[in-house]
Coordinates of C-alpha atoms and ligand atoms in Angstrom, one line a residue:
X1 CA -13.9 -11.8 20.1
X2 CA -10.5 -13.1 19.0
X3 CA -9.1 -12.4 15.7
X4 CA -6.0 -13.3 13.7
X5 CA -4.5 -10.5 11.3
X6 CA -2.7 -11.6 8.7
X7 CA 0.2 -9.6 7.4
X8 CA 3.4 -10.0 5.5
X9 CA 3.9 -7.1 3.1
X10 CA 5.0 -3.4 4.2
X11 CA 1.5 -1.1 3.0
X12 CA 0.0 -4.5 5.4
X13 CA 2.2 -3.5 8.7
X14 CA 1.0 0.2 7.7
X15 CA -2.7 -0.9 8.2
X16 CA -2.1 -3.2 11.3
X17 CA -0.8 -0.4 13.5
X18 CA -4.2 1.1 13.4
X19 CA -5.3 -1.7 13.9
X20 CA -4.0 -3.0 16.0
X21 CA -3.9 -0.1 18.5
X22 CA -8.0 -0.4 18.0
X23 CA -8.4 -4.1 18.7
X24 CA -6.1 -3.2 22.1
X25 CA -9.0 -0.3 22.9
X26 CA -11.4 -2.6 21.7
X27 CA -10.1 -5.5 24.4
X28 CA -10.5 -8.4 21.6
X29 CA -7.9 -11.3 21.7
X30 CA -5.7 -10.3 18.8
X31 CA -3.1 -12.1 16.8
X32 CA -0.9 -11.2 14.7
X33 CA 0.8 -13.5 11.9
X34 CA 3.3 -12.5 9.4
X35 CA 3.8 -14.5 6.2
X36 CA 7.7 -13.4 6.0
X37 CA 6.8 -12.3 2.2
X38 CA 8.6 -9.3 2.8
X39 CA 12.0 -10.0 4.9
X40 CA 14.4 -7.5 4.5
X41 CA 14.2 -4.9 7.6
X42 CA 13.9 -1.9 5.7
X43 CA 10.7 -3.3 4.5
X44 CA 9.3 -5.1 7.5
X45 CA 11.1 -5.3 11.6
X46 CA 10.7 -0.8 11.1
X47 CA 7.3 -0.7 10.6
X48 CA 7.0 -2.9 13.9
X49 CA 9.3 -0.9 15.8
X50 CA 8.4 2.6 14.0
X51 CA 4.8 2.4 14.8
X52 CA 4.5 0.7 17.5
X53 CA 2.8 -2.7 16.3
X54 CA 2.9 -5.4 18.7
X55 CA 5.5 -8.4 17.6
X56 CA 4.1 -11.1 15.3
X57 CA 2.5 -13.7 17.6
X58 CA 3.5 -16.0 14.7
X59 CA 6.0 -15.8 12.0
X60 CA 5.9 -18.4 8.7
X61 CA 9.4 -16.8 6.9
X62 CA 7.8 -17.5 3.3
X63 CA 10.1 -15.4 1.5
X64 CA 10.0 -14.4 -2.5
X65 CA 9.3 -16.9 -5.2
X66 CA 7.7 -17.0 -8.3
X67 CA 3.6 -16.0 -7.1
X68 CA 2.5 -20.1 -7.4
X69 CA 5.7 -21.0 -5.3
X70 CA 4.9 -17.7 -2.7
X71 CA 0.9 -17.6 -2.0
X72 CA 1.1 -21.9 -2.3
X73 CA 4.0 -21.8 0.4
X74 CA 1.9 -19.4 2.9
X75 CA -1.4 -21.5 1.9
X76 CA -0.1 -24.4 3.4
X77 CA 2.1 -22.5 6.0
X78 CA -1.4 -21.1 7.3
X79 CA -3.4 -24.2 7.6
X80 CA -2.0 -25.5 11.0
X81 CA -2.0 -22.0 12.4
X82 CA -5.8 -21.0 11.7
X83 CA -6.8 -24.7 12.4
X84 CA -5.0 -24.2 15.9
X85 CA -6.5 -20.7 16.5
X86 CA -9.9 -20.7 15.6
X87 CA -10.4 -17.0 15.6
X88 CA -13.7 -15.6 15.3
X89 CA -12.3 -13.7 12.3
X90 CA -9.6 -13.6 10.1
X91 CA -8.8 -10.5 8.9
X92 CA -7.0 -10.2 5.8
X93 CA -5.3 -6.8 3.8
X94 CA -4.9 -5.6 0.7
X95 CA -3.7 -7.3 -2.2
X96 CA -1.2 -9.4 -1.9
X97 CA -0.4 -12.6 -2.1
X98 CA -0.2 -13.0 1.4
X99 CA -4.0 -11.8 1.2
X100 CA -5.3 -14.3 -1.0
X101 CA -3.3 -17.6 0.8
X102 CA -4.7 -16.1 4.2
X103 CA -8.1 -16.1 2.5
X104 CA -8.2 -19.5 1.0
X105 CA -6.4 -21.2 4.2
X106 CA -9.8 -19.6 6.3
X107 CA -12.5 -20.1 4.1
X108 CA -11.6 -23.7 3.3
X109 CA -11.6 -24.2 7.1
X110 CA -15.3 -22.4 7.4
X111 CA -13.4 -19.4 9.2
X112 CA -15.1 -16.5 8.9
X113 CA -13.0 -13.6 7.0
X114 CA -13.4 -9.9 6.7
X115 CA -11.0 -8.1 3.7
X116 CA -9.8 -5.0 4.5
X117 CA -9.2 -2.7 1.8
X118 CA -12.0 -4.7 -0.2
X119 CA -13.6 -3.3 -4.2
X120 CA -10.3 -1.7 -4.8
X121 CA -10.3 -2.1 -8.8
X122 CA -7.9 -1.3 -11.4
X123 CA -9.6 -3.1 -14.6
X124 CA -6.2 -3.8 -15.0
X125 CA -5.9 -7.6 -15.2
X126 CA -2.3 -8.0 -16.0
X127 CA -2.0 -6.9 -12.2
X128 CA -0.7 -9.6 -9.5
X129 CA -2.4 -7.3 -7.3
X130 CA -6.3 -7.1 -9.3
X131 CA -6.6 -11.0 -9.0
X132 CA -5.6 -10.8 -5.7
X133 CA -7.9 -8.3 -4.7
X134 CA -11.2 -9.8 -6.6
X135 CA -10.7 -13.5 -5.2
X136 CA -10.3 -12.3 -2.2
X137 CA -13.3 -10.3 -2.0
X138 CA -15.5 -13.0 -3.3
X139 CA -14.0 -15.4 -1.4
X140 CA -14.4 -13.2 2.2
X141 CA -17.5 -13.1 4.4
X142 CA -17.1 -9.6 5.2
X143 CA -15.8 -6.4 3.0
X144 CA -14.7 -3.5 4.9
X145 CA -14.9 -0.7 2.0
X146 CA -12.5 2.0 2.4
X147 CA -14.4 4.7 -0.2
X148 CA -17.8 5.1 -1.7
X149 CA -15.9 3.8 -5.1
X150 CA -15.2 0.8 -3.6
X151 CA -18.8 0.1 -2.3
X152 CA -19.9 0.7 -5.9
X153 CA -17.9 -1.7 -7.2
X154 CA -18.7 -4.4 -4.7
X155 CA -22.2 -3.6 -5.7
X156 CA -21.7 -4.1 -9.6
X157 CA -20.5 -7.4 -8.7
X158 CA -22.8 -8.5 -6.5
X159 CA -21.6 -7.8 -3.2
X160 CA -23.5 -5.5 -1.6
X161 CA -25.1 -7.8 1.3
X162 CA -21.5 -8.5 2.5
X163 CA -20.1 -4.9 2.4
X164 CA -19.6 -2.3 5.0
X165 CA -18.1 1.2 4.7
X166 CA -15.6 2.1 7.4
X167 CA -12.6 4.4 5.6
X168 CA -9.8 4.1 4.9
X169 CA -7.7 3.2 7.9
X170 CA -4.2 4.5 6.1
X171 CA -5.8 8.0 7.0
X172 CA -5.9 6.9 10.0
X173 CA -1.7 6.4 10.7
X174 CA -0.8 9.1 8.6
X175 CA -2.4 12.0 10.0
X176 CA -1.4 11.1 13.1
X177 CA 2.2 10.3 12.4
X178 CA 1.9 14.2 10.2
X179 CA 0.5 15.7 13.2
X180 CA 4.0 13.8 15.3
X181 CA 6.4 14.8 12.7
X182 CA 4.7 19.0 12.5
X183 CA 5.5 18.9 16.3
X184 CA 9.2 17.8 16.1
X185 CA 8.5 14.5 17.5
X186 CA 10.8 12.9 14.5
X187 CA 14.4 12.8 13.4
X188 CA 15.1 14.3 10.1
X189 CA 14.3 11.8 7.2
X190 CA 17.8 9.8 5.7
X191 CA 17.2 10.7 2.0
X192 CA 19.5 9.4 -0.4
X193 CA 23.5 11.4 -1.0
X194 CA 22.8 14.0 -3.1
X195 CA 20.2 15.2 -2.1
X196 CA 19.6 18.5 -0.4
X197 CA 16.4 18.6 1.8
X198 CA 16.3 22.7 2.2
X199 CA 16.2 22.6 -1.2
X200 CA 13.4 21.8 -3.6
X201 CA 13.7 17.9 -4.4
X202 CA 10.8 15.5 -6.1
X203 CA 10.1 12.1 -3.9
X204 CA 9.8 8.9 -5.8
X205 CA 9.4 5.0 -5.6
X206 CA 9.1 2.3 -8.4
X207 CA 8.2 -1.1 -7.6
X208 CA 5.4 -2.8 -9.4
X209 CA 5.8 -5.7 -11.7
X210 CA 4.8 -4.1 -14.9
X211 CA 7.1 -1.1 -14.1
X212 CA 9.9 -3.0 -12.9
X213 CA 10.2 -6.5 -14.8
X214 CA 10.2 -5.3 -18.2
X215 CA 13.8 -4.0 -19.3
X216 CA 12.5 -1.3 -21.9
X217 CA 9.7 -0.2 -19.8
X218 CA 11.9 0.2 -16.6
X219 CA 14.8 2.0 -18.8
X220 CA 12.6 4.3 -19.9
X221 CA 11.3 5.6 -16.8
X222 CA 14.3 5.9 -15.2
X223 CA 15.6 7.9 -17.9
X224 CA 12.3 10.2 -17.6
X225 CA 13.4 10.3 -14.2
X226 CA 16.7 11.4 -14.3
X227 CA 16.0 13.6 -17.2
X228 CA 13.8 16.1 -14.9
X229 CA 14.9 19.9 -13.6
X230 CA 14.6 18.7 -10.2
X231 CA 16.6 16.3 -8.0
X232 CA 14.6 12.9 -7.9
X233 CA 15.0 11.2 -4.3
X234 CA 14.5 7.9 -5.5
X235 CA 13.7 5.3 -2.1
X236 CA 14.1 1.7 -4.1
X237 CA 12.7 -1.3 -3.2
X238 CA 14.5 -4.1 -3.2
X239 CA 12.6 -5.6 -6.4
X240 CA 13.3 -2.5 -8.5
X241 CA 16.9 -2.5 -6.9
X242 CA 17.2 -6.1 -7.9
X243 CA 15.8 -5.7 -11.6
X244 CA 17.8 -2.6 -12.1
X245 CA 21.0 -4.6 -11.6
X246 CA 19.6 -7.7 -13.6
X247 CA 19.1 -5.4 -17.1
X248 CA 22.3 -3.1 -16.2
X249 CA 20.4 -0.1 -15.3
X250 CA 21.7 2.4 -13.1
X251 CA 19.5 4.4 -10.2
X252 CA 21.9 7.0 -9.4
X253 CA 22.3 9.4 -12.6
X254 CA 21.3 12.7 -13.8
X255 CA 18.9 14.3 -11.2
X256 CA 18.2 10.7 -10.1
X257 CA 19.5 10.3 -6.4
X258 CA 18.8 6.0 -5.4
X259 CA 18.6 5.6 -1.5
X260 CA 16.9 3.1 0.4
X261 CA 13.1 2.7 1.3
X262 CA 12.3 5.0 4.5
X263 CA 10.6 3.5 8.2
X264 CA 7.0 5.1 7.7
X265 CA 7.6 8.4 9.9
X266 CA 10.6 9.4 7.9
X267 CA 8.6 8.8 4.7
X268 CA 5.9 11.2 5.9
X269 CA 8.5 13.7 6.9
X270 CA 10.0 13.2 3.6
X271 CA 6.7 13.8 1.5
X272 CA 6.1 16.7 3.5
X273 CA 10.0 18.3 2.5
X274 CA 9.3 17.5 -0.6
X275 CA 7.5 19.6 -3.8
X276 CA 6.1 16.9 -5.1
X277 CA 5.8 13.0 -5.3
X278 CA 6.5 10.7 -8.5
X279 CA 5.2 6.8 -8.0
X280 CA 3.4 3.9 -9.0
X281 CA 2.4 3.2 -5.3
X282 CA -0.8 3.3 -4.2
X283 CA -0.2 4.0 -0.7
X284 CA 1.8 6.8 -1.5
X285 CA -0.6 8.7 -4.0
X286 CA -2.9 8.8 -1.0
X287 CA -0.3 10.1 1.3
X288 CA 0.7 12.7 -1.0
X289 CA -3.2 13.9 -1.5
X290 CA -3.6 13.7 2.0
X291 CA -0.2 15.9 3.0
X292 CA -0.8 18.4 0.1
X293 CA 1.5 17.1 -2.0
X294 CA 1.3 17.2 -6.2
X295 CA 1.1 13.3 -7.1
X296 CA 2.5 11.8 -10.5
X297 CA 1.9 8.0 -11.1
X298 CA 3.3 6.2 -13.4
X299 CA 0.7 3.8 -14.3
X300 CA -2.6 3.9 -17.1
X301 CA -4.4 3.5 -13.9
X302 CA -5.4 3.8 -10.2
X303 CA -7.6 2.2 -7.6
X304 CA -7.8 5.4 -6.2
X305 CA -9.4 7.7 -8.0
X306 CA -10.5 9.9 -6.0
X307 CA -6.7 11.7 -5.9
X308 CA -7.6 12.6 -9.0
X309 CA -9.9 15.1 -8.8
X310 CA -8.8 18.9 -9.6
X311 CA -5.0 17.5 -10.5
X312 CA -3.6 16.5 -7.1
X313 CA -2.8 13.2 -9.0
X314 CA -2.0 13.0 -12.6
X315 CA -1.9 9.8 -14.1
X316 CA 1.3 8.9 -16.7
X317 CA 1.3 5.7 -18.4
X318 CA 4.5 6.6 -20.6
X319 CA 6.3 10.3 -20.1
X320 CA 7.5 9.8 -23.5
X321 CA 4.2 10.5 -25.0
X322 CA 4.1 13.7 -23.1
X323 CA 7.4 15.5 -24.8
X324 CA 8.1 18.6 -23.0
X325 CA 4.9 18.6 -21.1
X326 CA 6.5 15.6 -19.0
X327 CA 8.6 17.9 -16.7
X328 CA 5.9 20.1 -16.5
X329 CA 3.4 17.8 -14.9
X330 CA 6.3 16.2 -12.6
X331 CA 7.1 19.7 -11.1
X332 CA 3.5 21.2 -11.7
X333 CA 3.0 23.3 -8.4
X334 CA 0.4 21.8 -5.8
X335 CA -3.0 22.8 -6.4
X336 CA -5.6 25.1 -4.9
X337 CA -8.4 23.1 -4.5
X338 CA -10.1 22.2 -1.7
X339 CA -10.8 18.2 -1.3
X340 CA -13.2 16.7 1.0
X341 CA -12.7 13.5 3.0
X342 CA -12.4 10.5 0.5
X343 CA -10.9 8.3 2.4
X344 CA -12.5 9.0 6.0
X345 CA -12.0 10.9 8.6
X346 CA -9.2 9.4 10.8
X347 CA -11.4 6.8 12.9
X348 CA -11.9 3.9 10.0
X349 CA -10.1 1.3 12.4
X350 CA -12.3 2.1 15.2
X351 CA -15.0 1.2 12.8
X352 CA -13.9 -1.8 11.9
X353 CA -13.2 -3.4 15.3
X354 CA -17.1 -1.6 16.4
X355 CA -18.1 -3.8 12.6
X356 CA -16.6 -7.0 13.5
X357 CA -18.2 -7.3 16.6
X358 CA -21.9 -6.2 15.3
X359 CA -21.4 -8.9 12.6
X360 CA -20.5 -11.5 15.1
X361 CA -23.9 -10.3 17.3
Ligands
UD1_28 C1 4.4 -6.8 -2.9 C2 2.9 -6.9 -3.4 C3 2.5 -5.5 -3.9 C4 2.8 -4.4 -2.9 C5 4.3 -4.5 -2.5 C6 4.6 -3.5 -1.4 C7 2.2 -9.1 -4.3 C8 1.9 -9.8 -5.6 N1 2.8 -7.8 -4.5 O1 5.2 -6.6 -4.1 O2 1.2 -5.5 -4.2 O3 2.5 -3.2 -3.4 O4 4.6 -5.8 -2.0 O5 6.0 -3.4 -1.3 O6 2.0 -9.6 -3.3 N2 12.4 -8.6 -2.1 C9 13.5 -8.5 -1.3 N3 13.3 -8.4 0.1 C10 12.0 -8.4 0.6 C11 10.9 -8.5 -0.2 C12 11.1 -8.6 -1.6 O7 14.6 -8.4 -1.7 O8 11.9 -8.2 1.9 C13 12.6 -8.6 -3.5 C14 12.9 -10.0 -4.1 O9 13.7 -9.8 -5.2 C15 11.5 -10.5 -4.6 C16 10.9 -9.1 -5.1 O10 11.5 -8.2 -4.2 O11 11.6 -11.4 -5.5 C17 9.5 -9.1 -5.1 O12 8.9 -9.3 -3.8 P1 7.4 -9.7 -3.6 O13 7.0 -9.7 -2.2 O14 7.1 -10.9 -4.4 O15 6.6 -8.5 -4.2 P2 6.7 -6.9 -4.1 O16 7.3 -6.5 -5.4 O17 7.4 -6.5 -2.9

């Protein structure tokens, strides 16, 4: 069985290294291509080197544009390369808009491609990320479901001949990289000047378009931000670090500490030292339900709504609207309850390698 991954944002190198580490058990021919959406090294050459992903076999250097200019670039960037490979698969992640080129670049060459991550839903159709995810998943042959949720959804629209439940393979990484940093097998985390990681801090990140591109909205929660009782390590992206400078906004202020985004270990470690994680990434509301960590996300929304359950996520669309309640939920202590496996039980990648070779029988 050969397959081609197709990667190019960071939560995609996140989901390769289990990956990839099963297709290497597994014995398929694997190969890896990277769309070069994301570029800088903070977001990208870490992951490789952090987890232990093998190098891109292939490397297109897209880059940022506008979404046309980005996912048309790595459409045509990926013709020549699938056309030379013929995998028996190509296996696509996510939502991005590396995701939906790869798909379209396959399908229109009768490849056969499974979606990983697929009936993710936010309803929210203002989302780069919700058209990305539902072309995709009509567009793939094969939809590796992640939760229960996600199979329904595929069902509702149709889907349920293609779809196969194999969990969440982000459970996968970060247990194991939890279980690495409780044994001392990592350096301290580099949080951001100002903050003290022996004392009580809150963990946040801020990326997405609709929190980022919109000067009012993004003033706003930064000033919620920097208003809280706690110190705010705040990793930036480079899009939020861009924006920020674009509308005159400043990330270090009040109990707002800016640093740069962490390699994935050190962000693990860092969500474990912390009391509690603010976002509007989905990655990281799962990471904080599955390290005990309270989770606040700003957003009317998530796609994974199981962290919801008992309060270990609370969702925020505006902290405004909640007054004085607002630092109460950021701070709110972790709660008791138990939670069951949502999202798998460590093996999902296994699973997947195991259900692209059944499908190919
Ligand atoms: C992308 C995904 C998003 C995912 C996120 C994870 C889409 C539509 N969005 O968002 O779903 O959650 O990755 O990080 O695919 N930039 C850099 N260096 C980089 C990458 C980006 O400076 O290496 C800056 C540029 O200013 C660029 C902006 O970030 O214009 C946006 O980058 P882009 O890849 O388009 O989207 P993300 O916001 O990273």
């Amino acid at each position: 069985m050969k397959v081609v991954s197709i990667v190019g944002a960071r939560p995609q190198l996140v989901k390769l290294a289990p990956i990839a580490a099963a297709f290497a058990e597994d014995g398929c021919e694997h190969v890896i291509v990277h769309t070069g959406q994301h570029y800088d090294a903070d977001l990208s050459d870490v992951f490789f080197s952090g987890l232990g992903i093998p190098d891109p076999d292939v490397h297109l250097g897209i880059g940022s544009g506008s979404h046309g200019v980005q996912t048309g670039n790595t459409l045509a960037a990926l013709d020549p390369v699938l056309a030379a490979e013929r995998p028996d698969w190509v296996l696509v992640y996510g939502d991005t808009n590396s995701t939906l080129a790869g798909t379209l670049s396959a399908v229109k060459q009768h490849l056969r491609v499974a979606h990983l991550e697929a009936g993710l839903r936010s309803f929210n159709r203002r989302m780069p990320e919700e058209h990305n995810r539902v072309l995709t998943d009509h567009a793939a042959d094969l939809l590796l479901a992640p939760t229960e949720e996600a199979v329904r959804h595929l069902a509702t629209e149709g889907l349920a001949a293609r779809t196969e439940l194999v969990g969440d393979v982000m459970v996968d990484v970060c247990l194991r990289v939890r279980d690495d940093v409780a044994r001392g097998g990592q350096p301290r985390p580099a949080l951001p000047d100002g903050i003290d990681p022996d004392a009580p801090y809150l963990l946040a990140t801020l990326h997405r378009a609709e929190n980022t591109d919109d000067p009012q909205r993004l003033a706003t929660l930064l000033d919620a931000l920097a208003g809280l009782p706690v110190p705010v390590a705040l990793l930036a992206h480079p899009r939020l670090v861009a924006r920020a400078e674009q509308h005159g906004l400043k990330l270090t202020r009040g109990a707002l500490h800016a640093g740069r985004p962490l390699p994935y270990a050190a962000m693990v470690a860092a969500v474990v030292g912390s009391v509690g994680v603010v976002t509007d990434s989905g990655g990281l509301q799962k990471e904080a339900y599955l390290l005990d960590r309270p989770c606040t996300t700003l957003r009317t929304e998530t796609e994974w709504v199981e962290t919801l359950a008992d309060g270990w996520n609370v969702l925020v669309p505006d902290p405004r609207e909640l007054g004085e309640r607002w630092a109460a939920t950021a701070t709110r202590p972790a709660p008791q309850a138990p939670r069951g496996l949502p999202y798998g039980d460590g093996r999902a990648a296994r699973r997947v390698a195991e259900t692209l070779r059944r499908h190919l029988a």
